[in-house]
Coordinates of C-alpha atoms and ligand atoms in Angstrom, one line a residue:
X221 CA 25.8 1.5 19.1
X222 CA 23.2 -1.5 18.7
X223 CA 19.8 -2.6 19.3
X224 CA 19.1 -5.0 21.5
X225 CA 16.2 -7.3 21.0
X226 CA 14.5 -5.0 18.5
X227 CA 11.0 -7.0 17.1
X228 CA 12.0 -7.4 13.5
X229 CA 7.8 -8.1 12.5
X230 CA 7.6 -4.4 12.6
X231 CA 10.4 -4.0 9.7
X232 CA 8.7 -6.9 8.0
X233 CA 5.9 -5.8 5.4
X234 CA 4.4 -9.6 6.5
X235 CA 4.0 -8.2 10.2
X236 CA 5.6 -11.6 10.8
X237 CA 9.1 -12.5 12.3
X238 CA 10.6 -12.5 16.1
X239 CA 13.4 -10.4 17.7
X240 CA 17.2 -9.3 16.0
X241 CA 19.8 -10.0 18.9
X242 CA 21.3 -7.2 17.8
X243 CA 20.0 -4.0 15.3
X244 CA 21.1 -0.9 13.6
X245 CA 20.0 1.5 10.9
X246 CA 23.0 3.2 9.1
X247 CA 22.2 6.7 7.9
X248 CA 26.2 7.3 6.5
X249 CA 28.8 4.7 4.6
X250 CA 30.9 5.2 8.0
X251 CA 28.3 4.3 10.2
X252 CA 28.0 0.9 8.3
X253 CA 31.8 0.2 8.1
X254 CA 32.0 0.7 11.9
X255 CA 28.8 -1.7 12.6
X256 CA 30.5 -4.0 10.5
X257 CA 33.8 -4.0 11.9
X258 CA 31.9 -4.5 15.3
X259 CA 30.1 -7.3 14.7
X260 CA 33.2 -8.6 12.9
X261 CA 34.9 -8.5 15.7
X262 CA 32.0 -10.3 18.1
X263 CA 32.0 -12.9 15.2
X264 CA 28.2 -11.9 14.8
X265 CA 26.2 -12.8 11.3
X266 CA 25.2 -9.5 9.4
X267 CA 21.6 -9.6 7.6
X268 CA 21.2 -6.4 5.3
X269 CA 17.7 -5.2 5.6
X270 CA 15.8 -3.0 2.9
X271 CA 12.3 -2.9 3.3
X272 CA 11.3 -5.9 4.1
X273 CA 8.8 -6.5 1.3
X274 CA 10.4 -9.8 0.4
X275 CA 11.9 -11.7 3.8
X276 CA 9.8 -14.4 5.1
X277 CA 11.5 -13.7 9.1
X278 CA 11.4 -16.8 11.3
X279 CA 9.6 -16.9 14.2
X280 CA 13.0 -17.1 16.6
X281 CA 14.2 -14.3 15.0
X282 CA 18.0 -13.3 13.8
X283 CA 20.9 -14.1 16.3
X284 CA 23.5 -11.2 15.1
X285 CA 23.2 -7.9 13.4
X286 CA 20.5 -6.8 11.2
X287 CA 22.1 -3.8 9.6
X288 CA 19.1 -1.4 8.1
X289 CA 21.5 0.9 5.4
X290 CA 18.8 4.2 5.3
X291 CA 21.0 6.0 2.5
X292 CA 19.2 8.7 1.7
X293 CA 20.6 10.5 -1.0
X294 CA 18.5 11.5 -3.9
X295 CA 19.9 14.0 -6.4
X296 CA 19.0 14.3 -10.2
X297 CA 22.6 15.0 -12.5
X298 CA 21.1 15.9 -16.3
X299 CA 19.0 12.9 -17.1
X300 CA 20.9 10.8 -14.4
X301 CA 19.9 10.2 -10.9
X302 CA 21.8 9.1 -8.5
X303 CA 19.8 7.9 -5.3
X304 CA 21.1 6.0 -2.1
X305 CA 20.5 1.9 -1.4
X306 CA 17.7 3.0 1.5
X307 CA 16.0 5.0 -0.7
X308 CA 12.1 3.7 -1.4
X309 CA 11.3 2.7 -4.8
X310 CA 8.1 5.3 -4.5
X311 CA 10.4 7.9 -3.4
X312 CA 12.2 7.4 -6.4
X313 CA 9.1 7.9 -8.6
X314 CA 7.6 10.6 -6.7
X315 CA 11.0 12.6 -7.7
X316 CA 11.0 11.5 -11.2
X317 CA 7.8 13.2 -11.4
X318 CA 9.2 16.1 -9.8
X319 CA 12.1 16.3 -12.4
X320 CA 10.4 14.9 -15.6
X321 CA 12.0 12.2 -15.9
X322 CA 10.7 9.4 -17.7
X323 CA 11.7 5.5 -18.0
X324 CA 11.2 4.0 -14.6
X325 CA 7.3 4.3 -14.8
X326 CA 7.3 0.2 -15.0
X327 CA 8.5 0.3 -11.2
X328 CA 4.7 2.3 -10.0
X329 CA 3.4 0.2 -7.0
X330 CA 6.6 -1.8 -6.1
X331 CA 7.3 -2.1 -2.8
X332 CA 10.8 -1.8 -1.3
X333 CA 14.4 -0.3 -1.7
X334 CA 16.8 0.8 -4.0
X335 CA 19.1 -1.7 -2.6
X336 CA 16.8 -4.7 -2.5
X337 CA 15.7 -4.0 -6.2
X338 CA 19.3 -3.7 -7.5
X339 CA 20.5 -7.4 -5.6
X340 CA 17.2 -9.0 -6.9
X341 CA 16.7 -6.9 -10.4
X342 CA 13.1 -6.7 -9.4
X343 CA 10.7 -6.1 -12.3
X344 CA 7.7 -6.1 -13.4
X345 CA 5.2 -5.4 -16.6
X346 CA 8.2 -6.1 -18.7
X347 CA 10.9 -3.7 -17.2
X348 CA 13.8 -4.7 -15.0
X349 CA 15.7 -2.4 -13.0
X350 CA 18.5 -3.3 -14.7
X351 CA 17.5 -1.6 -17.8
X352 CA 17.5 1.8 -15.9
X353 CA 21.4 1.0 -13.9
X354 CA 24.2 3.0 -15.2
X355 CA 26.4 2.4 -12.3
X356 CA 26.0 1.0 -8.5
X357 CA 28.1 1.9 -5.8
X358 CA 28.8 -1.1 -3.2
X359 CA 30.5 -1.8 0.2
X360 CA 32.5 -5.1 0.3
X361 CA 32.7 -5.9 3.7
X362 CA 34.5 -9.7 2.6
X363 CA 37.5 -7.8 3.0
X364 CA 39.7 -7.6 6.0
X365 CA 39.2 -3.6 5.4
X366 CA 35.4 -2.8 3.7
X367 CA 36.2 -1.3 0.7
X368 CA 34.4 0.9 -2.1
X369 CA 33.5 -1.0 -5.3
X370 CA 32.1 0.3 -8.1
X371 CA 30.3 -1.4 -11.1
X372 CA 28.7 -0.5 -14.8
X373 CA 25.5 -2.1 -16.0
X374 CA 27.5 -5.1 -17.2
X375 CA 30.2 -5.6 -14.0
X376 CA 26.7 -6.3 -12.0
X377 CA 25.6 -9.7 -13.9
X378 CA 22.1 -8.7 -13.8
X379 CA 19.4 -12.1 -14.6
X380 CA 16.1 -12.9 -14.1
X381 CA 15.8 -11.9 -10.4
X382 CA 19.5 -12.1 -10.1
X383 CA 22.4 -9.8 -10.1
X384 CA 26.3 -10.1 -9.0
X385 CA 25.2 -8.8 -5.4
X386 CA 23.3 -11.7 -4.8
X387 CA 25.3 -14.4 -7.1
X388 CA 28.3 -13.4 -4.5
X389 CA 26.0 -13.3 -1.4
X390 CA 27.1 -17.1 0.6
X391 CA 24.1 -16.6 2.2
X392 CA 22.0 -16.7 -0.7
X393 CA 22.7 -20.2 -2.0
X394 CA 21.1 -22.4 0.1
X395 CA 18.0 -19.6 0.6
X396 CA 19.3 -18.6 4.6
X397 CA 21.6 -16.9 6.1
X398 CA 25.0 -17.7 7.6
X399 CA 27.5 -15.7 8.3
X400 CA 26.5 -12.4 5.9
X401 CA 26.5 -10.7 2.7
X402 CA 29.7 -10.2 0.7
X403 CA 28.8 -6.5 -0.1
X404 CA 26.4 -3.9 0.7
X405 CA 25.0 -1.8 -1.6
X406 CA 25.3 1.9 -1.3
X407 CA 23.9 4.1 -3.7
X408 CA 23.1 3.5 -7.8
X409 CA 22.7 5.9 -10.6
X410 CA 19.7 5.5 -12.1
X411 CA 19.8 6.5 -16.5
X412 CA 16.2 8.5 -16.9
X413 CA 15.1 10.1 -20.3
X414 CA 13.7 14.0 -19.9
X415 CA 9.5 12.9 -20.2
X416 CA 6.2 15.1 -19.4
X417 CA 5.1 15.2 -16.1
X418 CA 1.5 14.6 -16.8
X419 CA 2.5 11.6 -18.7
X420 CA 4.9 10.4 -16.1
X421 CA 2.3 10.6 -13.2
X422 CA -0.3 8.6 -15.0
X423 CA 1.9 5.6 -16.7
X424 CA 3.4 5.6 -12.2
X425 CA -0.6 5.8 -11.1
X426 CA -2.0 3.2 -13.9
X427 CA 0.5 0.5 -12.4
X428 CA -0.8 1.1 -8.7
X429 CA -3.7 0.9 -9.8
X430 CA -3.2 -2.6 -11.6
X431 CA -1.7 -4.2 -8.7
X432 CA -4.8 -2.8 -6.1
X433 CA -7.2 -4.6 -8.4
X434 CA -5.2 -7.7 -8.5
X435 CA -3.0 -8.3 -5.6
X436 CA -4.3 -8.8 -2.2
X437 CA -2.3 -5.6 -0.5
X438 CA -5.4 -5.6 2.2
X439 CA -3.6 -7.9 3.5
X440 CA 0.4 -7.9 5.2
X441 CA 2.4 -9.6 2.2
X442 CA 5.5 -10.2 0.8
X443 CA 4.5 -10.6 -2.8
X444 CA 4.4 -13.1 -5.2
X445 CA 6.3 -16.3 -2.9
X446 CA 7.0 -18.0 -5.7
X447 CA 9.2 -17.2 -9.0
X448 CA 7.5 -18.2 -12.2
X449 CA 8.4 -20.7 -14.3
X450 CA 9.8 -20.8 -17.1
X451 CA 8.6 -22.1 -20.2
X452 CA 12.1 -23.5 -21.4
X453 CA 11.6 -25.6 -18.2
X454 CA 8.2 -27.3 -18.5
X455 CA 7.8 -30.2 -20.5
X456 CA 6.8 -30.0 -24.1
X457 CA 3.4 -32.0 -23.5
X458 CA 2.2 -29.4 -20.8
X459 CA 3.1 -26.3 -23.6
X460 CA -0.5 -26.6 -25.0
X461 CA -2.5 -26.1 -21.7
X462 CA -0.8 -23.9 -21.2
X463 CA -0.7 -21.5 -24.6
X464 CA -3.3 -19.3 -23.4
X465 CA -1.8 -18.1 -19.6
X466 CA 1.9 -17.7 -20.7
X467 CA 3.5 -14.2 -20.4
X468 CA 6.4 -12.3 -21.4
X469 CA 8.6 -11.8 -17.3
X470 CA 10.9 -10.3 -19.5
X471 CA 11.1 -14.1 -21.2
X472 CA 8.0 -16.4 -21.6
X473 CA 7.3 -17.7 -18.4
X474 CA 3.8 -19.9 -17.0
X475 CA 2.1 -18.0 -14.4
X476 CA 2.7 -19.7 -10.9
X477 CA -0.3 -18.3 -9.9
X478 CA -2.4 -20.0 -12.4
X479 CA -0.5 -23.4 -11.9
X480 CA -1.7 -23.4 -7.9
X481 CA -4.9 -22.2 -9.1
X482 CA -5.2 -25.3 -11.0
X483 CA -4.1 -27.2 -8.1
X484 CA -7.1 -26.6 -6.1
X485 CA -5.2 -24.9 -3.6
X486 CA -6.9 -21.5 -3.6
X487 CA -7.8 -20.0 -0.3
X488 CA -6.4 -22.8 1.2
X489 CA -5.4 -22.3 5.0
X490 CA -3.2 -23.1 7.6
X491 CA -2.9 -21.0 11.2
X492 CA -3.1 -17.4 10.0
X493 CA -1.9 -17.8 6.6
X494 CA -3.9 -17.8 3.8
X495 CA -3.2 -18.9 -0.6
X496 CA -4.8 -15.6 -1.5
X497 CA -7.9 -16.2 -3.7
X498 CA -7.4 -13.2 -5.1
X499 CA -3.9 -13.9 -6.3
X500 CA -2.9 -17.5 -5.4
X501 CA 1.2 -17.1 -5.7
X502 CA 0.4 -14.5 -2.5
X503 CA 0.3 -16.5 0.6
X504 CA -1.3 -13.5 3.0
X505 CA -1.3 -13.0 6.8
X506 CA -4.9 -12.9 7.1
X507 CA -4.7 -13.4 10.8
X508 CA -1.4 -13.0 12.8
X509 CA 0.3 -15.9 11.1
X510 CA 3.7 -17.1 11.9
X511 CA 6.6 -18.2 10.0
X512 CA 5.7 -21.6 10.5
X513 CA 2.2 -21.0 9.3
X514 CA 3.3 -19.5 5.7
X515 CA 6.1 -22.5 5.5
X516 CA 3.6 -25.0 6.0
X517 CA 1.5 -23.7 3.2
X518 CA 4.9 -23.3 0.8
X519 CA 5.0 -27.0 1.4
X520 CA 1.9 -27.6 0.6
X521 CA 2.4 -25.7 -2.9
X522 CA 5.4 -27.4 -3.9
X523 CA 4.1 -30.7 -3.6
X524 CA 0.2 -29.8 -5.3
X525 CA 2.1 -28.0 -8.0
X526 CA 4.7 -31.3 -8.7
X527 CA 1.9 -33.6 -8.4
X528 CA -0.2 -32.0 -10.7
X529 CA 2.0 -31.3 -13.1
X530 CA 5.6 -32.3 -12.1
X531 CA 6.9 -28.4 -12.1
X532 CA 9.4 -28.1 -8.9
X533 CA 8.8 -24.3 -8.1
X534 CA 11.5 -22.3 -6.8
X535 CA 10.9 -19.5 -4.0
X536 CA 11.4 -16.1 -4.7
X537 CA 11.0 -15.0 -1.0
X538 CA 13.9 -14.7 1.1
X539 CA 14.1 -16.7 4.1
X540 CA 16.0 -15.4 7.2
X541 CA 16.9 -17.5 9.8
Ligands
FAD161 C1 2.9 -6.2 -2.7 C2 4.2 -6.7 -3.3 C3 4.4 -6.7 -4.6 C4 5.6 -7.0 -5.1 N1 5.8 -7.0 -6.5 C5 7.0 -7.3 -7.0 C6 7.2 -7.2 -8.4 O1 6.3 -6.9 -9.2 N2 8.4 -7.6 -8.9 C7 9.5 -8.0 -8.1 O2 10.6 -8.2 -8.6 N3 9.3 -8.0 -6.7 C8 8.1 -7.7 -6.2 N4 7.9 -7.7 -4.8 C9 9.0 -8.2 -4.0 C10 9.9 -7.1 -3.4 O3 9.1 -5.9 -3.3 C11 11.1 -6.8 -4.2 O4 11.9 -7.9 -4.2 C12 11.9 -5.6 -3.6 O5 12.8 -5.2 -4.5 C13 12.6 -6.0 -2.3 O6 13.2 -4.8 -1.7 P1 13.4 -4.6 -0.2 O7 14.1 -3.3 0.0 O8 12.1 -4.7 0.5 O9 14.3 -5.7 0.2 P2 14.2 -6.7 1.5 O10 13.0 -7.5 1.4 O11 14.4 -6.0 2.7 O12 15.5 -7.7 1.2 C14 15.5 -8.4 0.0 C15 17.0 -8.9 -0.2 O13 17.8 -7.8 -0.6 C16 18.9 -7.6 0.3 N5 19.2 -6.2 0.4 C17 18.3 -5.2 0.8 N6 19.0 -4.0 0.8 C18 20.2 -4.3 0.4 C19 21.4 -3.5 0.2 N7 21.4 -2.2 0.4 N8 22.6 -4.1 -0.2 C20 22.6 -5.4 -0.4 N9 21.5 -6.2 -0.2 C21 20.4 -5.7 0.2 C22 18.4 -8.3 1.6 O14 19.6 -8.7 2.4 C23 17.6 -9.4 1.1 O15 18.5 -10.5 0.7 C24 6.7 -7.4 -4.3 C25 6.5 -7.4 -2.9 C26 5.3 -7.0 -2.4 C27 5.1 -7.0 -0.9

């Protein structure tokens, strides 16, 4: 039924990260309650892959399962769409052109999964894919027997980059991964509004285009390494430097880009990782960079950042080890 040995750089969008000891995409809910019972039973780790737009992979790879869920499912119910966890985020916004529905145009030009958006309430230009979650469907796997849960908008504790799925993940706390997820997520139903097409298209094409202009996406990436901060957090006497680079992420937050900027730290290398010039909270695989490479240069950050200015950041990658 599993993979062996199956390069996991190729699943990364960082082209970086060695070999699964064991791997397998699920294409139904029973395929993934069968891989999980078997690695259950082998005492293996589970790691739930998406798309691997925001996994910083070490270089010796994942010793136990890396279960890929490739729920397809894509259906549009009134205004409502209900749409599987493997689904990709443009997939999702090429059929809500297709069906006029409007509300999720925030979302153009992010990378990923429907199930890696919903655990990390990924957002952007001000929207959060919590504001467009009416229900998510998910598989906890904690249990002796994996059983169906289902949650509204509220039941899923959505935060800043944060929702119930990862709040319950024991792998999540300390930022690696030990013995797996608590619960898979399966499909979501998304709320739309009925919108023009036309309008749709462009507002989905005028964010793509925004992030070509300013994100380094020549390059393989994970996207922005490091969460920003927020204001609440940084001490008052810092708040005037600062007045004219804070933005609203949905709350007012200081750039982390602009705070390594500041640091001097801008194109700085280390192997084949690079702090993009273009946009510094990137670190890019200019040149067939490892894990070690990027971690090297996260270290760096942290400590240019808190000696400039004493701000601890905080990853936003995942790290999976
Ligand atoms: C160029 C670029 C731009 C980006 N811009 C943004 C941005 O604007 N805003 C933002 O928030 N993020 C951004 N990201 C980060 C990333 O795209 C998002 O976090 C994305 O939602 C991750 O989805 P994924 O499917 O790739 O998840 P993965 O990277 O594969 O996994 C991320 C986490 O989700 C978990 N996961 C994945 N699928 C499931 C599932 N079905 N059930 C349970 N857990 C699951 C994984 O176990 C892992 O812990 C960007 C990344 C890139 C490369």
């Amino acid at each position: 039924m599993f993979e062996n040995k199956i390069e996991l750089a190729k699943y990364s969008n960082y082209k970086i990260g060695g070999a699964a000891r064991y791997f397998f995409a699920a294409k139904t809910v029973e395929d993934i309650v069968c891989a999980v019972e078997k690695a259950r039973a082998e005492k293996l780790p589970i790691f739930t892959l998406g798309g691997g737009t925001n996994l910083l992979i070490s270089d010796a790879g994942f010793g136990g399962l890396v279960l890929k869920p490739e729920i397809g499912l894509l259906k549009a119910e009134g205004n409502l769409i209900r749409v599987g966890a493997g689904v990709q985020i443009s997939e999702l916004l090429n059929y809500s052109i297709t069906k006029s529905l409007s509300g999720f145009e925030w979302a153009g030009g992010l990378p990923g999964t429907v199930g890696g958006a919903i655990r990390g309430n990924a957002g952007a230009f001000g929207g959060e894919t919590k504001d467009n979650i009416n229900e998510v469907v998910s598989l906890d796997i904690s249990a002796k027997i994996p059983k169906i849960v289902k949650r509204n908008n509220a039941e899923c504790k959505f935060g800043y980059r944060n929702s119930i799925f990862k709040i319950d993940d024991p792998s999540a706390s300390s930022g690696q991964v030990g013995l797996g997820p608590k619960e898979i997520i399966i499909e979501a139903v998304f709320k739309m509004k009925k919108g023009d097409k036309k309008a749709i298209r462009a507002a989905i094409e005028e964010k793509i285009a925004y992030r070509k202009a300013r994100q380094p996406l020549e390059y393989p990436n994970i996207g922005s390494i490091f969460k920003n901060v927020d204001l609440r957090l940084v001490p008052k006497k810092l708040h005037s430097e600062f007045k004219e680079v804070i933005k609203k992420d949905p709350f007012p937050v200081v750039p982390t880009a602009y705070l390594i900027s500041q640091a001097g730290l801008k194109g700085v290398s280390f192997g084949g990782a690079m702090i993009s010039p273009k946009h510094p909270n990137f670190i890019v695989n200019a040149l067939g960079a490892k894990a070690e490479d990027v971690k090297q240069l996260i270290k760096l950050v942290k400590s240019g950042v808190d000696k400039k200015y004493g701000i601890k950041l905080e990853e936003e990658v995942i790290y999976v080890e």
